[in-house]
PDB file of C-alpha atoms in Angstrom:
ATOM      1  CA  ASP A 287       0.258  35.260  73.218  1.00 80.00           C
ATOM      2  CA  SER A 288      -3.032  34.667  75.033  1.00 84.00           C
ATOM      3  CA  GLY A 289      -1.614  35.156  78.513  1.00 92.00           C
ATOM      4  CA  VAL A 290      -2.509  31.594  79.526  1.00 96.00           C
ATOM      5  CA  THR A 291       0.508  29.448  80.327  1.00 97.00           C
ATOM      6  CA  GLN A 292       0.520  25.681  80.264  1.00 97.00           C
ATOM      7  CA  THR A 293       3.319  23.393  81.348  1.00 97.00           C
ATOM      8  CA  PRO A 294       4.778  21.142  80.218  1.00 97.00           C
ATOM      9  CA  LYS A 295       4.379  21.540  76.453  1.00 96.00           C
ATOM     10  CA  HIS A 296       5.058  17.885  75.789  1.00 96.00           C
ATOM     11  CA  LEU A 297       4.813  14.832  78.000  1.00 97.00           C
ATOM     12  CA  ILE A 298       5.574  11.218  77.189  1.00 97.00           C
ATOM     13  CA  THR A 299       4.700   8.605  79.753  1.00 97.00           C
ATOM     14  CA  ALA A 300       3.878   4.932  80.060  1.00 97.00           C
ATOM     15  CA  THR A 301       0.523   3.290  80.535  1.00 98.00           C
ATOM     16  CA  GLY A 302      -0.564   3.062  84.137  1.00 97.00           C
ATOM     17  CA  GLN A 303       1.339   6.159  85.162  1.00 98.00           C
ATOM     18  CA  ARG A 304       0.062   9.425  86.616  1.00 98.00           C
ATOM     19  CA  VAL A 305       0.808  12.925  85.347  1.00 98.00           C
ATOM     20  CA  THR A 306      -0.046  16.477  86.358  1.00 98.00           C
ATOM     21  CA  LEU A 307      -0.670  19.240  83.877  1.00 98.00           C
ATOM     22  CA  ARG A 308      -0.415  22.814  85.035  1.00 98.00           C
ATOM     23  CA  CYS A 309      -2.197  25.957  83.898  1.00 98.00           C
ATOM     24  CA  SER A 310      -1.711  29.582  84.854  1.00 98.00           C
ATOM     25  CA  PRO A 311      -4.658  31.707  83.730  1.00 96.00           C
ATOM     26  CA  ARG A 312      -4.501  35.251  82.437  1.00 95.00           C
ATOM     27  CA  SER A 313      -3.991  37.815  85.140  1.00 93.00           C
ATOM     28  CA  GLY A 314      -7.353  38.618  86.687  1.00 90.00           C
ATOM     29  CA  ASP A 315      -9.263  35.722  85.130  1.00 93.00           C
ATOM     30  CA  LEU A 316     -11.215  33.722  87.681  1.00 92.00           C
ATOM     31  CA  SER A 317     -12.476  30.888  85.489  1.00 91.00           C
ATOM     32  CA  VAL A 318     -10.306  28.053  84.260  1.00 93.00           C
ATOM     33  CA  TYR A 319     -11.483  25.424  81.794  1.00 93.00           C
ATOM     34  CA  TRP A 320      -9.837  22.203  80.732  1.00 95.00           C
ATOM     35  CA  TYR A 321     -10.398  20.635  77.313  1.00 93.00           C
ATOM     36  CA  GLN A 322      -9.130  17.480  75.668  1.00 94.00           C
ATOM     37  CA  GLN A 323      -8.514  17.486  71.929  1.00 91.00           C
ATOM     38  CA  SER A 324      -8.006  14.222  70.115  1.00 87.00           C
ATOM     39  CA  LEU A 325      -8.270  13.300  66.468  1.00 79.00           C
ATOM     40  CA  ASP A 326     -11.295  11.071  66.873  1.00 77.00           C
ATOM     41  CA  GLN A 327     -13.201  12.979  69.589  1.00 77.00           C
ATOM     42  CA  GLY A 328     -12.525  16.587  68.645  1.00 79.00           C
ATOM     43  CA  LEU A 329     -12.507  19.218  71.375  1.00 85.00           C
ATOM     44  CA  GLN A 330     -14.109  17.863  74.532  1.00 88.00           C
ATOM     45  CA  PHE A 331     -14.913  19.931  77.591  1.00 87.00           C
ATOM     46  CA  LEU A 332     -13.594  18.314  80.754  1.00 93.00           C
ATOM     47  CA  ILE A 333     -14.155  20.616  83.699  1.00 92.00           C
ATOM     48  CA  GLN A 334     -14.456  24.235  84.786  1.00 91.00           C
ATOM     49  CA  TYR A 335     -13.356  25.971  87.949  1.00 92.00           C
ATOM     50  CA  TYR A 336     -14.347  29.422  89.079  1.00 90.00           C
ATOM     51  CA  ASN A 337     -12.448  31.146  91.862  1.00 92.00           C
ATOM     52  CA  GLY A 338     -11.338  27.855  93.350  1.00 93.00           C
ATOM     53  CA  GLU A 339     -14.618  25.984  93.102  1.00 93.00           C
ATOM     54  CA  GLU A 340     -15.710  23.387  90.577  1.00 92.00           C
ATOM     55  CA  ARG A 341     -18.547  24.860  88.513  1.00 87.00           C
ATOM     56  CA  ALA A 342     -19.182  22.580  85.572  1.00 85.00           C
ATOM     57  CA  LYS A 343     -18.230  19.088  84.568  1.00 87.00           C
ATOM     58  CA  GLY A 344     -18.102  17.577  81.128  1.00 86.00           C
ATOM     59  CA  ASN A 345     -16.838  14.283  79.800  1.00 81.00           C
ATOM     60  CA  ILE A 346     -14.175  13.871  82.440  1.00 92.00           C
ATOM     61  CA  LEU A 347     -13.182  10.340  83.382  1.00 94.00           C
ATOM     62  CA  GLU A 348     -13.072   9.269  87.001  1.00 96.00           C
ATOM     63  CA  ARG A 349      -9.331   8.675  86.560  1.00 97.00           C
ATOM     64  CA  PHE A 350      -8.955  12.391  85.929  1.00 97.00           C
ATOM     65  CA  SER A 351      -9.256  15.139  88.512  1.00 97.00           C
ATOM     66  CA  ALA A 352      -8.532  18.814  88.685  1.00 97.00           C
ATOM     67  CA  GLN A 353      -8.292  21.625  91.167  1.00 97.00           C
ATOM     68  CA  GLN A 354      -7.852  25.357  91.221  1.00 97.00           C
ATOM     69  CA  PHE A 355      -5.616  26.832  93.873  1.00 97.00           C
ATOM     70  CA  PRO A 356      -5.978  30.113  95.811  1.00 95.00           C
ATOM     71  CA  ASP A 357      -3.573  31.831  93.405  1.00 95.00           C
ATOM     72  CA  LEU A 358      -5.992  30.700  90.635  1.00 96.00           C
ATOM     73  CA  HIS A 359      -3.616  28.394  88.846  1.00 97.00           C
ATOM     74  CA  SER A 360      -5.057  24.994  88.066  1.00 98.00           C
ATOM     75  CA  GLU A 361      -3.792  21.461  87.772  1.00 98.00           C
ATOM     76  CA  LEU A 362      -5.252  18.539  85.866  1.00 98.00           C
ATOM     77  CA  ASN A 363      -4.280  15.157  87.244  1.00 98.00           C
ATOM     78  CA  LEU A 364      -4.485  12.133  84.980  1.00 98.00           C
ATOM     79  CA  SER A 365      -3.956   8.720  86.540  1.00 97.00           C
ATOM     80  CA  SER A 366      -3.870   5.075  85.438  1.00 97.00           C
ATOM     81  CA  LEU A 367      -3.094   6.367  82.000  1.00 98.00           C
ATOM     82  CA  GLU A 368      -4.192   4.437  78.939  1.00 97.00           C
ATOM     83  CA  LEU A 369      -3.065   4.690  75.318  1.00 96.00           C
ATOM     84  CA  GLY A 370      -6.371   6.356  74.494  1.00 94.00           C
ATOM     85  CA  ASP A 371      -5.574   9.255  76.823  1.00 96.00           C
ATOM     86  CA  SER A 372      -2.983  10.490  74.344  1.00 96.00           C
ATOM     87  CA  ALA A 373      -4.228  13.897  73.264  1.00 96.00           C
ATOM     88  CA  LEU A 374      -3.716  17.636  73.423  1.00 94.00           C
ATOM     89  CA  TYR A 375      -4.956  19.076  76.689  1.00 96.00           C
ATOM     90  CA  PHE A 376      -5.904  22.717  76.569  1.00 95.00           C
ATOM     91  CA  CYS A 377      -6.485  25.072  79.425  1.00 96.00           C
ATOM     92  CA  ALA A 378      -8.517  28.223  78.899  1.00 93.00           C
ATOM     93  CA  SER A 379      -9.390  31.100  81.173  1.00 92.00           C
ATOM     94  CA  SER A 380     -12.012  33.803  81.207  1.00 89.00           C
ATOM     95  CA  PRO A 381     -12.764  36.718  83.470  1.00 85.00           C
ATOM     96  CA  SER A 382     -16.157  35.595  84.603  1.00 74.00           C
ATOM     97  CA  PHE A 383     -18.169  32.557  85.500  1.00 67.00           C
ATOM     98  CA  GLY A 384     -19.486  31.982  82.041  1.00 63.00           C
ATOM     99  CA  GLY A 385     -20.694  33.455  78.814  1.00 66.00           C
ATOM    100  CA  SER A 386     -17.537  35.370  77.984  1.00 75.00           C
ATOM    101  CA  GLU A 387     -14.678  34.758  75.604  1.00 83.00           C
ATOM    102  CA  ALA A 388     -12.175  32.104  76.627  1.00 87.00           C
ATOM    103  CA  PHE A 389      -8.443  32.552  76.167  1.00 91.00           C
ATOM    104  CA  PHE A 390      -6.577  29.372  75.402  1.00 93.00           C
ATOM    105  CA  GLY A 391      -3.113  28.220  76.319  1.00 95.00           C
ATOM    106  CA  GLN A 392      -0.785  26.488  73.870  1.00 93.00           C
ATOM    107  CA  GLY A 393      -1.741  23.092  75.203  1.00 95.00           C
ATOM    108  CA  THR A 394       0.111  20.107  76.608  1.00 96.00           C
ATOM    109  CA  ARG A 395       0.615  17.241  74.213  1.00 96.00           C
ATOM    110  CA  LEU A 396       0.410  14.011  76.165  1.00 97.00           C
ATOM    111  CA  THR A 397       1.654  10.809  74.597  1.00 97.00           C
ATOM    112  CA  VAL A 398       1.029   7.565  76.445  1.00 97.00           C
ATOM    113  CA  VAL A 399       3.196   4.678  75.267  1.00 97.00           C
TER     114      VAL A 399
ATOM    115  CA  ALA B 115     -29.141  18.376  75.908  1.00 69.00           C
ATOM    116  CA  GLN B 116     -26.797  21.200  74.997  1.00 77.00           C
ATOM    117  CA  SER B 117     -24.958  20.623  71.756  1.00 86.00           C
ATOM    118  CA  VAL B 118     -23.257  22.329  68.863  1.00 91.00           C
ATOM    119  CA  SER B 119     -23.285  20.844  65.398  1.00 93.00           C
ATOM    120  CA  GLN B 120     -20.905  21.828  62.631  1.00 94.00           C
ATOM    121  CA  HIS B 121     -22.064  20.472  59.321  1.00 87.00           C
ATOM    122  CA  ASN B 122     -18.787  20.063  57.499  1.00 86.00           C
ATOM    123  CA  HIS B 123     -15.786  18.279  58.942  1.00 89.00           C
ATOM    124  CA  HIS B 124     -13.482  19.042  56.026  1.00 94.00           C
ATOM    125  CA  VAL B 125     -13.677  21.813  53.459  1.00 97.00           C
ATOM    126  CA  ILE B 126     -11.272  22.363  50.585  1.00 97.00           C
ATOM    127  CA  LEU B 127     -11.382  25.651  48.686  1.00 97.00           C
ATOM    128  CA  SER B 128      -9.243  27.484  46.202  1.00 97.00           C
ATOM    129  CA  GLU B 129      -7.938  30.941  47.022  1.00 97.00           C
ATOM    130  CA  ALA B 130     -10.473  33.718  46.408  1.00 96.00           C
ATOM    131  CA  ALA B 131     -13.411  31.336  46.795  1.00 97.00           C
ATOM    132  CA  SER B 132     -16.174  32.261  49.208  1.00 97.00           C
ATOM    133  CA  LEU B 133     -16.541  30.403  52.473  1.00 97.00           C
ATOM    134  CA  GLU B 134     -19.540  29.508  54.558  1.00 97.00           C
ATOM    135  CA  LEU B 135     -19.260  27.137  57.510  1.00 97.00           C
ATOM    136  CA  GLY B 136     -22.475  25.982  59.115  1.00 96.00           C
ATOM    137  CA  CYS B 137     -23.120  25.873  62.852  1.00 96.00           C
ATOM    138  CA  ASN B 138     -26.326  24.948  64.651  1.00 96.00           C
ATOM    139  CA  TYR B 139     -26.785  24.750  68.376  1.00 93.00           C
ATOM    140  CA  SER B 140     -29.142  23.389  70.944  1.00 90.00           C
ATOM    141  CA  TYR B 141     -29.035  25.318  74.190  1.00 82.00           C
ATOM    142  CA  GLY B 142     -31.826  26.432  76.456  1.00 76.00           C
ATOM    143  CA  GLY B 143     -32.074  30.113  77.246  1.00 78.00           C
ATOM    144  CA  THR B 144     -30.134  33.120  76.064  1.00 82.00           C
ATOM    145  CA  VAL B 145     -26.801  32.291  74.506  1.00 86.00           C
ATOM    146  CA  ASN B 146     -23.494  33.824  73.628  1.00 90.00           C
ATOM    147  CA  LEU B 147     -21.970  32.508  70.414  1.00 93.00           C
ATOM    148  CA  PHE B 148     -18.370  32.279  69.297  1.00 94.00           C
ATOM    149  CA  TRP B 149     -16.182  31.196  66.439  1.00 96.00           C
ATOM    150  CA  TYR B 150     -12.627  30.200  67.274  1.00 95.00           C
ATOM    151  CA  VAL B 151      -9.822  29.373  64.882  1.00 96.00           C
ATOM    152  CA  GLN B 152      -6.891  27.041  65.428  1.00 93.00           C
ATOM    153  CA  TYR B 153      -4.012  27.488  62.995  1.00 93.00           C
ATOM    154  CA  PRO B 154      -1.718  24.490  62.528  1.00 89.00           C
ATOM    155  CA  GLY B 155       0.329  23.902  65.647  1.00 84.00           C
ATOM    156  CA  GLN B 156      -1.250  26.769  67.549  1.00 86.00           C
ATOM    157  CA  HIS B 157      -3.840  27.284  70.248  1.00 87.00           C
ATOM    158  CA  LEU B 158      -7.440  28.331  69.709  1.00 91.00           C
ATOM    159  CA  GLN B 159      -8.017  32.037  69.141  1.00 92.00           C
ATOM    160  CA  LEU B 160     -11.235  33.986  69.029  1.00 92.00           C
ATOM    161  CA  LEU B 161     -12.415  35.022  65.561  1.00 95.00           C
ATOM    162  CA  LEU B 162     -15.624  36.704  66.557  1.00 95.00           C
ATOM    163  CA  LYS B 163     -18.410  36.631  69.105  1.00 93.00           C
ATOM    164  CA  TYR B 164     -22.063  37.469  69.431  1.00 93.00           C
ATOM    165  CA  PHE B 165     -23.557  38.544  72.720  1.00 89.00           C
ATOM    166  CA  SER B 166     -26.524  40.720  71.696  1.00 88.00           C
ATOM    167  CA  GLY B 167     -27.576  43.416  69.251  1.00 91.00           C
ATOM    168  CA  ASP B 168     -26.883  43.308  65.523  1.00 94.00           C
ATOM    169  CA  PRO B 169     -27.058  39.631  64.518  1.00 94.00           C
ATOM    170  CA  LEU B 170     -24.429  40.189  61.832  1.00 96.00           C
ATOM    171  CA  VAL B 171     -21.098  40.150  63.586  1.00 96.00           C
ATOM    172  CA  LYS B 172     -17.787  41.153  62.061  1.00 95.00           C
ATOM    173  CA  GLY B 173     -14.601  39.573  63.284  1.00 93.00           C
ATOM    174  CA  ILE B 174     -10.922  39.642  62.519  1.00 91.00           C
ATOM    175  CA  LYS B 175      -9.340  38.877  59.148  1.00 93.00           C
ATOM    176  CA  GLY B 176     -12.484  39.605  57.161  1.00 95.00           C
ATOM    177  CA  PHE B 177     -14.664  36.961  58.785  1.00 97.00           C
ATOM    178  CA  GLU B 178     -18.281  37.560  59.712  1.00 97.00           C
ATOM    179  CA  ALA B 179     -21.071  35.472  61.143  1.00 97.00           C
ATOM    180  CA  GLU B 180     -24.826  35.801  61.234  1.00 96.00           C
ATOM    181  CA  PHE B 181     -26.955  34.760  64.187  1.00 95.00           C
ATOM    182  CA  ILE B 182     -30.366  33.516  63.096  1.00 95.00           C
ATOM    183  CA  LYS B 183     -32.290  32.866  66.271  1.00 91.00           C
ATOM    184  CA  SER B 184     -35.218  31.122  64.601  1.00 92.00           C
ATOM    185  CA  LYS B 185     -32.864  28.605  63.035  1.00 94.00           C
ATOM    186  CA  PHE B 186     -30.536  28.266  66.026  1.00 94.00           C
ATOM    187  CA  SER B 187     -27.700  28.953  63.630  1.00 96.00           C
ATOM    188  CA  PHE B 188     -24.507  30.977  63.647  1.00 97.00           C
ATOM    189  CA  ASN B 189     -22.831  30.458  60.290  1.00 97.00           C
ATOM    190  CA  LEU B 190     -19.365  31.772  59.560  1.00 97.00           C
ATOM    191  CA  ARG B 191     -18.629  33.499  56.249  1.00 97.00           C
ATOM    192  CA  LYS B 192     -15.764  35.064  54.372  1.00 97.00           C
ATOM    193  CA  PRO B 193     -16.163  36.473  50.854  1.00 97.00           C
ATOM    194  CA  SER B 194     -12.686  35.540  49.634  1.00 97.00           C
ATOM    195  CA  VAL B 195     -10.417  33.069  51.414  1.00 97.00           C
ATOM    196  CA  GLN B 196      -6.646  33.125  51.419  1.00 97.00           C
ATOM    197  CA  TRP B 197      -4.122  30.343  51.749  1.00 96.00           C
ATOM    198  CA  SER B 198      -3.373  31.642  55.258  1.00 96.00           C
ATOM    199  CA  ASP B 199      -6.946  30.825  56.315  1.00 97.00           C
ATOM    200  CA  THR B 200      -6.039  27.149  56.324  1.00 97.00           C
ATOM    201  CA  ALA B 201      -6.968  26.135  59.859  1.00 96.00           C
ATOM    202  CA  GLU B 202      -9.560  24.391  61.968  1.00 95.00           C
ATOM    203  CA  TYR B 203     -12.638  26.412  62.878  1.00 96.00           C
ATOM    204  CA  PHE B 204     -14.749  25.803  65.963  1.00 95.00           C
ATOM    205  CA  CYS B 205     -18.188  27.110  66.709  1.00 95.00           C
ATOM    206  CA  ALA B 206     -18.992  27.447  70.422  1.00 92.00           C
ATOM    207  CA  VAL B 207     -21.965  28.410  72.547  1.00 89.00           C
ATOM    208  CA  SER B 208     -22.207  29.503  76.144  1.00 84.00           C
ATOM    209  CA  GLY B 209     -25.165  30.320  78.297  1.00 76.00           C
ATOM    210  CA  THR B 210     -25.332  33.861  79.637  1.00 67.00           C
ATOM    211  CA  GLY B 211     -26.316  32.438  82.986  1.00 60.00           C
ATOM    212  CA  GLY B 212     -22.849  31.125  83.531  1.00 54.00           C
ATOM    213  CA  PHE B 213     -22.789  27.700  81.971  1.00 60.00           C
ATOM    214  CA  LYS B 214     -19.880  25.928  80.406  1.00 72.00           C
ATOM    215  CA  THR B 215     -18.897  26.728  76.849  1.00 80.00           C
ATOM    216  CA  ILE B 216     -19.607  23.896  74.447  1.00 84.00           C
ATOM    217  CA  PHE B 217     -17.639  23.506  71.246  1.00 88.00           C
ATOM    218  CA  GLY B 218     -18.589  21.908  67.988  1.00 90.00           C
ATOM    219  CA  ALA B 219     -16.436  19.152  66.522  1.00 88.00           C
ATOM    220  CA  GLY B 220     -14.609  21.608  64.293  1.00 92.00           C
ATOM    221  CA  THR B 221     -14.268  22.092  60.551  1.00 94.00           C
ATOM    222  CA  ARG B 222     -10.894  21.699  58.931  1.00 94.00           C
ATOM    223  CA  LEU B 223     -10.460  24.179  56.105  1.00 97.00           C
ATOM    224  CA  PHE B 224      -7.728  23.728  53.531  1.00 97.00           C
ATOM    225  CA  VAL B 225      -7.205  26.539  51.054  1.00 97.00           C
ATOM    226  CA  LYS B 226      -5.295  25.669  47.885  1.00 95.00           C
ATOM    227  CA  ALA B 227      -2.922  28.342  46.668  1.00 88.00           C
TER     228      ALA B 227
END
């Protein structure tokens, strides 16, 4: 157990809908990262938050947004969902801003039908 | 641009064979380097990491990796693989200045019993 909790584990939704994925980082970790893992794209970095502020952005679509709350948990919002958004979404946390080991959650498997 | 390249997407080995997975990176400045492993149906876990010092790094489960700065490489090795090493392996790099961690596309290893 990495100490990072993601909910829900599985999500099935229809195209055009909006979903929210939740991540609770390890106790004491200030950085939260979101990654998308799909068969054709591999593991893609989406976005990073550090202590409530956005710090780095990767290949995140405009339909996607995220935030980190004062209690350090984070949410990834995916809207106007398309079939191609079906993937595993991982959250990871680390103690510092960058450069240190990341601890991954079990992931949320999103299926868009 | 920052990038991580893993040379092999799929590797099939018999038990007791030796393993070497290639990883090259492009990243300005001082880097921290990681290998993560993802067993089937599980989240990513850290195998080993290099921050500084001895470029030959030993990790868990008999894995090791060598950082060759002149070649921008961080190859993963194991002298004798086991069936339980069947997994996907990800090389990752992060800047010490606090930049996002970038992952390679992953190498899927299948070890035949």
